[in-house]
Each structure stands twice: as C-alpha cells, then as structure tokens.
Short mmCIF file of C-alpha atoms in Angstrom, two decimals:
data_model
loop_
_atom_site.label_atom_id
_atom_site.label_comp_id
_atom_site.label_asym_id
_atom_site.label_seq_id
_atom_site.Cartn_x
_atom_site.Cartn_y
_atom_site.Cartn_z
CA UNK P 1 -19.82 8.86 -11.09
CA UNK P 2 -19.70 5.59 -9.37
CA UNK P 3 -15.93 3.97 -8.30
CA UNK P 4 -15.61 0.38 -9.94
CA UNK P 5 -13.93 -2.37 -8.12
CA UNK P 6 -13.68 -5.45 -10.13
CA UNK P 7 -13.43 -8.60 -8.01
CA UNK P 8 -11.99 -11.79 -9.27
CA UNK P 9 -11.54 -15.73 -7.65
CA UNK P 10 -8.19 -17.13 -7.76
CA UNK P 11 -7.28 -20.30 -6.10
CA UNK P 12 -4.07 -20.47 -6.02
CA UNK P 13 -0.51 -18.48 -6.98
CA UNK P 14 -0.62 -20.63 -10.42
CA UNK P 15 1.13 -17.90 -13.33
CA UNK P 16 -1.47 -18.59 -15.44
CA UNK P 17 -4.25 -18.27 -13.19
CA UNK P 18 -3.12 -15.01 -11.73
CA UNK P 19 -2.65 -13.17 -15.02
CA UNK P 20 -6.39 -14.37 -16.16
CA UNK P 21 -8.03 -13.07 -13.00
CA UNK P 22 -5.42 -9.79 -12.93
CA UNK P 23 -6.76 -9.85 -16.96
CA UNK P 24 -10.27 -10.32 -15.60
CA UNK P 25 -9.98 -7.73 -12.93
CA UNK P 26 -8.73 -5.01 -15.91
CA UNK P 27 -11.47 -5.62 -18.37
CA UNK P 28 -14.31 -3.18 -17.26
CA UNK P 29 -11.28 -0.55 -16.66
CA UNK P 30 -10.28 -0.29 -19.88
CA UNK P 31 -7.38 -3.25 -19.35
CA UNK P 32 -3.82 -1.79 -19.18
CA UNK P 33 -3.78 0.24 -22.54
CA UNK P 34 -6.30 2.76 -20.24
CA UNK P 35 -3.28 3.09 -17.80
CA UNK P 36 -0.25 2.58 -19.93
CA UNK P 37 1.06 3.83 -23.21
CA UNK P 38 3.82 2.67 -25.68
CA UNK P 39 6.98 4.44 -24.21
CA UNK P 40 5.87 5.31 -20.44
CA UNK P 41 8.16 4.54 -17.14
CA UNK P 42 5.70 2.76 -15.19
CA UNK P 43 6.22 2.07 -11.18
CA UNK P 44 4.92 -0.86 -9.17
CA UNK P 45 4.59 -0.25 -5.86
CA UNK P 46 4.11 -3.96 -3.93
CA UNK P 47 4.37 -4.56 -0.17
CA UNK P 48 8.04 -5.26 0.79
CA UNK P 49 7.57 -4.83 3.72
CA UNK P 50 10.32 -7.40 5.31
CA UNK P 51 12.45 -9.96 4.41
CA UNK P 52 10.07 -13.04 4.05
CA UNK P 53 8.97 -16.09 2.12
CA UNK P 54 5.36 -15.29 0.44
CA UNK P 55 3.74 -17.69 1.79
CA UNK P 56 4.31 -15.84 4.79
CA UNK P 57 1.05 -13.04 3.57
CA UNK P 58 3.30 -10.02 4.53
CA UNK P 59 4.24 -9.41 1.02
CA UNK P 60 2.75 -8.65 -2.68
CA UNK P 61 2.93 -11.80 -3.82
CA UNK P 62 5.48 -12.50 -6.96
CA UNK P 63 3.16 -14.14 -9.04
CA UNK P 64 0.93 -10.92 -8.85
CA UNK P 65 3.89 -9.04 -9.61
CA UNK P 66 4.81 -11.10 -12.22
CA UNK P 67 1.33 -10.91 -14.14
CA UNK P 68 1.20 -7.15 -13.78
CA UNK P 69 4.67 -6.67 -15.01
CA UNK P 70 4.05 -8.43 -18.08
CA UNK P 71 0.71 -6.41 -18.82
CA UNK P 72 2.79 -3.09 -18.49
CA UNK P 73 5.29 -4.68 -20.93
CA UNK P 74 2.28 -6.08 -23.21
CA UNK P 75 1.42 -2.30 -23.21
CA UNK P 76 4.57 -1.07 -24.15
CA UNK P 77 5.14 0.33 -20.32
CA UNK P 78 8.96 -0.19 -19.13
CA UNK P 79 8.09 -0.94 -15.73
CA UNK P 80 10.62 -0.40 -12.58
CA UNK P 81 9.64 -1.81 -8.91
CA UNK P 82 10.35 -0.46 -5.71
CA UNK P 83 9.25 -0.08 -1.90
CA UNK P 84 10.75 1.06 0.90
CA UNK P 85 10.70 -1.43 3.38
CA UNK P 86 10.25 -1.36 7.44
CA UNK P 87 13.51 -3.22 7.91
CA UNK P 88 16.41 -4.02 6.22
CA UNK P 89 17.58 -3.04 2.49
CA UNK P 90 15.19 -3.55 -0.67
CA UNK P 91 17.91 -5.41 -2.99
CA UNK P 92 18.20 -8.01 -0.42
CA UNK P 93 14.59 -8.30 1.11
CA UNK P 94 13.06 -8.45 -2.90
CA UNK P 95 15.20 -11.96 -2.99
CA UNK P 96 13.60 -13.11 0.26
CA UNK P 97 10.59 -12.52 -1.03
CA UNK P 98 10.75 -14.19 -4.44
CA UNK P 99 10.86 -10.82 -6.08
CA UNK P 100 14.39 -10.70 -7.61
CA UNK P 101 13.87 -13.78 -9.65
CA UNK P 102 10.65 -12.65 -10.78
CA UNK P 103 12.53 -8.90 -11.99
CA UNK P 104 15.24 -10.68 -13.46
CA UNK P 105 13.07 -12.89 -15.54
CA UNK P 106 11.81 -9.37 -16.98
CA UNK P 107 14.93 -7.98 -16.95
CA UNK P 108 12.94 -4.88 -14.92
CA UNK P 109 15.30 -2.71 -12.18
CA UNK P 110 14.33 -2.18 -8.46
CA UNK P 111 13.66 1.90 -8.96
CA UNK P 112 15.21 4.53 -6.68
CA UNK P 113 14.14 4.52 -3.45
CA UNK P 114 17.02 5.37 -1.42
CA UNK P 115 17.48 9.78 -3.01
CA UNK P 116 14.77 11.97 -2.46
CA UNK P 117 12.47 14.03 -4.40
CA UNK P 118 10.41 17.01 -2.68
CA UNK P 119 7.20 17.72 -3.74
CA UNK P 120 4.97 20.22 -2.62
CA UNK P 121 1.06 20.48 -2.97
CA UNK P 122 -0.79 23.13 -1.26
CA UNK P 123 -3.86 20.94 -1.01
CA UNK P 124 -2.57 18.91 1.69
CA UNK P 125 -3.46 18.85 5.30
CA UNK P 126 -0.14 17.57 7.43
CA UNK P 127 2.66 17.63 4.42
CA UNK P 128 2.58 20.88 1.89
CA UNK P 129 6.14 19.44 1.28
CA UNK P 130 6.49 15.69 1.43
CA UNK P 131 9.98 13.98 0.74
CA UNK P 132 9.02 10.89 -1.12
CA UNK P 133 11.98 8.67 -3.55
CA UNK P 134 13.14 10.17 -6.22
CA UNK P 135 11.42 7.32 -8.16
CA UNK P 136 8.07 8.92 -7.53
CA UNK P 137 8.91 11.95 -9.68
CA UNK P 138 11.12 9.84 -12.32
CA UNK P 139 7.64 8.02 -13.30
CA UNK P 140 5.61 8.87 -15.87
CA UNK P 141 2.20 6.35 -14.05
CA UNK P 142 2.22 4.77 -10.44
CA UNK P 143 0.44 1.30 -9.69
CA UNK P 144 -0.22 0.04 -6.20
CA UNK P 145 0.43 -3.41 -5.58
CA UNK P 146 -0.75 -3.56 -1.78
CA UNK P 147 -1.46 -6.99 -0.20
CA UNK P 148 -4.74 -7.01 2.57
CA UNK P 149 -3.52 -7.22 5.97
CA UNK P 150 -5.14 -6.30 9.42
CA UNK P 151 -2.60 -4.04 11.26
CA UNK P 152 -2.13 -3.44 14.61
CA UNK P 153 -1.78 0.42 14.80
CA UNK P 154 -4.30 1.13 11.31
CA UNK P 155 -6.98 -1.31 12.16
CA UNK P 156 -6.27 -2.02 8.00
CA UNK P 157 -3.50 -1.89 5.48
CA UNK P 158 -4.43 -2.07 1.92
CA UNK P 159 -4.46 0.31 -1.40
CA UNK P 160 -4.64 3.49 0.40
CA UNK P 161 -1.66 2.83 3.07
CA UNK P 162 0.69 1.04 0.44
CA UNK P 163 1.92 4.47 -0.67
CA UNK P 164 3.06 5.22 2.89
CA UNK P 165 5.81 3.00 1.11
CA UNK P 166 7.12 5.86 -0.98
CA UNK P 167 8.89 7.56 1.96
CA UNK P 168 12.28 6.67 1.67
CA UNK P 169 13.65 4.79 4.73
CA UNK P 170 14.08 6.00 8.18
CA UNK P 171 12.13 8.73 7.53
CA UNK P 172 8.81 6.59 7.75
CA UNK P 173 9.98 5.49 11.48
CA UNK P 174 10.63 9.12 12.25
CA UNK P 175 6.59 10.16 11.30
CA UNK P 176 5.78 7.43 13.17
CA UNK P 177 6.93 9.32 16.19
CA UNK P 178 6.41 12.74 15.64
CA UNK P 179 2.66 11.99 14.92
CA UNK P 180 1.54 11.14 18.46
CA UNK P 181 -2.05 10.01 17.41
CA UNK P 182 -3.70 7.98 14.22
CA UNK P 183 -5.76 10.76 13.01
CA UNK P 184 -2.53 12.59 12.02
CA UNK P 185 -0.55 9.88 10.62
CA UNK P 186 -4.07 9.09 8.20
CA UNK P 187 -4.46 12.87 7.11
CA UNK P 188 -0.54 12.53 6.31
CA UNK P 189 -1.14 9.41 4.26
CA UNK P 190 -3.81 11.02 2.50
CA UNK P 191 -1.28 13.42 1.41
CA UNK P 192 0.95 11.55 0.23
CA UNK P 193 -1.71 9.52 -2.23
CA UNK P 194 -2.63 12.99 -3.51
CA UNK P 195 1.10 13.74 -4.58
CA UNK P 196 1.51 9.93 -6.08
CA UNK P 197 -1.71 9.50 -7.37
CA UNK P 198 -1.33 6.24 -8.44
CA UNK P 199 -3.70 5.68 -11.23
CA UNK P 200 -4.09 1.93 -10.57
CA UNK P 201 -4.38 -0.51 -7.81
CA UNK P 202 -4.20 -4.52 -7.97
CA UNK P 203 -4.72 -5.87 -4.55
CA UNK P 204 -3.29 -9.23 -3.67
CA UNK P 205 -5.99 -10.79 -1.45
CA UNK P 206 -5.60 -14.21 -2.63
CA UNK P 207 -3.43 -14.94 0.98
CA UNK P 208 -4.43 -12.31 3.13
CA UNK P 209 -3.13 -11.74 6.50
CA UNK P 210 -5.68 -11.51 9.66
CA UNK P 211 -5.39 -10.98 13.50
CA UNK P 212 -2.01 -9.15 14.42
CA UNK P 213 -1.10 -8.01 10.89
CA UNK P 214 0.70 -6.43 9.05
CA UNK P 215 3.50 -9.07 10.08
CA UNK P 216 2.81 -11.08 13.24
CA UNK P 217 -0.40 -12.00 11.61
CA UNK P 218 -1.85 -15.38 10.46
CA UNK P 219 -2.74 -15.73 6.63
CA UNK P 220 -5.77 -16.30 5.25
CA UNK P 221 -6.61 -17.36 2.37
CA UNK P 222 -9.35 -15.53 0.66
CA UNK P 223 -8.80 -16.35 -2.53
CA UNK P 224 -9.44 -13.04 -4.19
CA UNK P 225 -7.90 -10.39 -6.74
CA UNK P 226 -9.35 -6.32 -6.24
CA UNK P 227 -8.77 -3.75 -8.63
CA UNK P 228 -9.93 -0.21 -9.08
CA UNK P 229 -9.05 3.08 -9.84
CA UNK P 230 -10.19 4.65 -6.21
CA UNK P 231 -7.93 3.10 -3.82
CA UNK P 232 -10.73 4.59 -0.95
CA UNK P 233 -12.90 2.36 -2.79
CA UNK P 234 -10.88 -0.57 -2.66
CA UNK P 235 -10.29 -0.02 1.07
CA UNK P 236 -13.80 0.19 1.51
CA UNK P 237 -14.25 -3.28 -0.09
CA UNK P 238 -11.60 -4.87 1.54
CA UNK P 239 -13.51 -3.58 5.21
CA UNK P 240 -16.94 -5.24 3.52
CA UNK P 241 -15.08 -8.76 2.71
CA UNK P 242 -13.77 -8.68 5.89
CA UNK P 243 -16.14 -7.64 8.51
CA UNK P 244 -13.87 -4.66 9.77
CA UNK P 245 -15.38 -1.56 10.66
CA UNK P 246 -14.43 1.28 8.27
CA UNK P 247 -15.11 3.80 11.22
CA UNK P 248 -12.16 1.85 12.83
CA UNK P 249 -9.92 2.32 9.74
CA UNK P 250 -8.16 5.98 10.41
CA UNK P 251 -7.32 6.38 6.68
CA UNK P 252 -10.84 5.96 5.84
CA UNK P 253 -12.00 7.82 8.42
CA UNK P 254 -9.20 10.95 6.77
CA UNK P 255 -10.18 10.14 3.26
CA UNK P 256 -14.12 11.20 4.43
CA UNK P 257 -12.61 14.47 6.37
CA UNK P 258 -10.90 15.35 2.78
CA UNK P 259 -13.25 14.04 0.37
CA UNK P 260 -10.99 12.07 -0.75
CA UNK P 261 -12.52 9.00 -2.77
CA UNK P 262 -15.19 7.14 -1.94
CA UNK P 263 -16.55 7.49 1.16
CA UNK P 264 -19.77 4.78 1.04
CA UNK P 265 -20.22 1.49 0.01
CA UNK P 266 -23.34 3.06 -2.22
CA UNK P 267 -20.67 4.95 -4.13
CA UNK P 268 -19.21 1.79 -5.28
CA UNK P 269 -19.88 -0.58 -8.35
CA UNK P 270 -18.63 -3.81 -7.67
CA UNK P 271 -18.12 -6.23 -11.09
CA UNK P 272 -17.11 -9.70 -11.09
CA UNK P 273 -17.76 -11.68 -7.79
CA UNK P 274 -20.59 -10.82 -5.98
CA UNK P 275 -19.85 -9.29 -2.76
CA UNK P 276 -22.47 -11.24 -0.87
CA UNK P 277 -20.03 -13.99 -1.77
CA UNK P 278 -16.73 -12.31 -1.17
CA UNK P 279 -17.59 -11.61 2.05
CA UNK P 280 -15.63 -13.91 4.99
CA UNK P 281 -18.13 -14.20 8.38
CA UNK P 282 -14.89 -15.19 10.72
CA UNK P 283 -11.81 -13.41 9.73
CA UNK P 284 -10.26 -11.70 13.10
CA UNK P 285 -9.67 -8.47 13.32
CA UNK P 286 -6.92 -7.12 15.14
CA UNK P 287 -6.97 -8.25 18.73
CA UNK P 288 -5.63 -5.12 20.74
CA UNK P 289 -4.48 -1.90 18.15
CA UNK P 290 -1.25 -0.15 19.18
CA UNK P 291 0.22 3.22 19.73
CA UNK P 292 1.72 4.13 15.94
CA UNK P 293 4.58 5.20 18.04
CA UNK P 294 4.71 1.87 19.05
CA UNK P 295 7.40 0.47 16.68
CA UNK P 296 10.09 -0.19 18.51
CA UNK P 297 10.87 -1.83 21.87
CA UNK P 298 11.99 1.38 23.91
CA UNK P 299 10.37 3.17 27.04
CA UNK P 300 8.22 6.03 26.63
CA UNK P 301 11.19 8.81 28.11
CA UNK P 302 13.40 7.86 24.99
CA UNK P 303 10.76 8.16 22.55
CA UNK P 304 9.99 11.24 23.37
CA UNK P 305 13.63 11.72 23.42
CA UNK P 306 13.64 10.79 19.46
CA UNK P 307 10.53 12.80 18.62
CA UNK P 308 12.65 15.79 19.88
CA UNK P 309 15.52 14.74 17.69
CA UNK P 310 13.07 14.09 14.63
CA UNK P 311 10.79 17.17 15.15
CA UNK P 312 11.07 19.22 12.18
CA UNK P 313 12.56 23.06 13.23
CA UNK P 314 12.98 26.14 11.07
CA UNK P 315 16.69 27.12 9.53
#
C-alpha cells in the first residue's frame, strides 16, 4: 500500500492559518481521531534543539505546536511535550523558543526527558537495548514535530532524525563519538524510530533552514506544512522539494538497508499541493558535510580520548 504525504501552503505563522493547513494536512489521514482517542497521553516531539527565537528556523515553530496541541485536546488526547536538546536545559530553552507560553496557554507539561527508560527490541541493527526518556514509555501515541533543515553531518534532518531527540541528554553527544562513521549513527537512528514508532508526523517547513543547517544555517521560507504516517516518506519528500540527493541522506540510505518505510518516490501518494509546485530549484544544500564526531571544538587525540571513556564495556 502506497505512503500518503499530504502537502499544504501556508504563508505565514498566522494561528489560524496554521491550524487550517495542519487541519488540511490531517484530512485524507483520518484527521486526529485516527491517531488519538478520548483518554490517551499523547507526546509531541518538536525540534528544541537550542535556545533560540523561531524566526531563527532551528526550531518547531510554536504556532505549529500550538495547532497540533489543540487537535490532540479536540480529540480528547492530554498531550505532554518534550525534546532533549543539543545544549542547555529544556525548561529554559522551550521559553527561548516561544514554547512555554504556548504550553502554558494549554496548561500542557514539558514530559520527562531527563530519567531513563530501557527498551529492548531484537529487531534492531546497532541498539537491541536503547536508553531513551522515560517519557517514551509513559505515552500511550508519539507525534513528531520535526522542522526541515539541511545538516552538516546528515546531509538532512527531518521526520526520521527528530526522534534522535528521545535520547536523554549527554548521552546523544556520547553516540556521536563512539559511532566513528554516518552509516552507523543512521542504522542507530533507525532503531530508535522502530522502538518510538511515532504514529504521526507534522513537519514544519513553512521556514525551513538551508546551507549549514541544522543551526548555522540560513532560513528559507518554503511556505509548506508535510504530514504522513511514514516518516521515510516524508524524508523522501522533503529531498524532492528540495533538490537534495536522498543517496546523500544516511538515514535514508539505512531505512532502504532495513526496509524500513518507503524507499522510492513511486511508493509515495502525495495529496494536496502538487509536488511539481512544491519543489524549490535554488535551495543550497550543505556546503562541506562534517565528521558526526565533529561536535565539539577539540583535537582528534582527546576525542578519541572520550570515545574510550564513552565506549560501552561488559560488567
């Protein structure tokens, strides 16, 4: 059966304009009743990733968040939003980003993301056992709230790489630099979508971020809302719109190796805008991709040093 990713136009982070095309984008899915029943803790997942205004395009917008969380409460969800950002803490970076006023206005908690939960799923190809928060396993339905950013060491961060987000703080630094090569760090992503399974994603690609992403970027302003189901298929999409190469993306490239989604364009049914006029001739690409052990400033001796510290050892 075909993937469906709804496409919808949105000029501008106006309320009501963002909860008619996030309405839009929900119709030929079922709308949120398919996703969320009377009584269920539902999780957003948006891109915290740092402390920063939204105009900024490193963040889920809050007006995206805002429209979603009142769907989930139209549906009788009690939604609870979290992330684990790539610097700093999340109570303070969600007000720099606009996202505490939007969660007090619903009176909805930032979830757990600071205890663990292990999970283990014998399917997987880097993590049988993956520490994720303890959020992850206190919800009853997951939905991914990525933005679409270029990024320096992924070629592409989007629905499939927002869940990277679930790993509780330093730890995500620490896989950074045990896995010594993007293949590895993609197959471990891959993993850790099979253990969330989030059953929806709502991509905010109204701003996106191109060139140097997913922070040192510029934004971009595509103007667009993406939803689906198959967050491969969304990826896939987002690659189309923007001219990047999916062969370049390594969590598309893992998401083939396991079969994983959708692995073709031709797999996909695409409602709303046409893609012929979703698609953006000049966005950049990242200029020069990165180690992904490339995250902090320090020579090559002590990062090897830390990968010794971090390297995971029997007991």
């Amino acid at each position: 059966m075909a993937a469906c990713v709804a496409l919808q136009r949105v000029a501008q982070y106006q309320s009501e304009d963002v909860y008619a095309a996030v309405c839009a984008c929900l119709a030929p899915l079922g709308g949120m009743a398919a996703f969320v029943k009377p009584g269920q803790r539902v999780l957003l997942k948006p891109n915290l990733l740092m402390g920063i205004a939204p105009d900024a395009a490193v963040t889920t917008h809050p007006a995206v968040l805002d429209a979603v969380l009142t769907l989930v409460r139209e549906a009788g969800g009690l939604p609870m939003v979290g992330d684990s950002p790539g610097i700093g803490e999340l109570a303070g970076i969600a007000v720099r980003c606009g996202i505490k006023a939007v969660l007090d206005a619903h009176h909805v908690p930032l979830a757990d993301f600071t205890s663990e939960y292990v999970f283990t799923c014998e399917e997987n190809v880097i993590g049988k056992r993956i520490a994720l928060a303890r959020a992850v396993a206190d919800a009853d339905v997951i939905i991914s709230l990525p933005k679409l950013k270029t990024h320096v060491q992924m070629a592409l961060t989007c629905a499939v790489k927002n869940q990277y987000g679930l790993i509780p703080g330093v730890r995500k630094s620490q896989y950074h630099l045990r896995f010594k090569d993007r293949a590895t760090l993609a197959d471990f992503i891959i993993d850790i979508n099979r253990i969330a399974r989030p059953a929806l994603a709502i991509v905010d690609a109204i701003d996106a971020m191109e060139g140097a992403g997913p922070s040192g970027g510029t934004p971009r302003r595509l103007g667009l809302l993406m939803a689906s189901t198959d967050l491969m298929a969304l990826d896939l999409v987002a690659c189309e719109i923007t001219g990047i190469d999916p062969a370049l993306v390594p969590t598309i490239q893992a998401g083939r190796r396991q079969q994983f989604g959708a692995a073709a364009l031709s797999e996909i049914t695409i409602t709303g805008v046409d893609l012929a006029d979703a698609r953006v001739p000049d966005f950049r690409p990242v200029p020069h991709m990165k180690e992904i052990s490339d995250i902090l400033p320090v020579p090559a001796f002590m990062l090897a040093w830390l990968r010794r510290q971090w390297a995971p050892r029997p007991r």
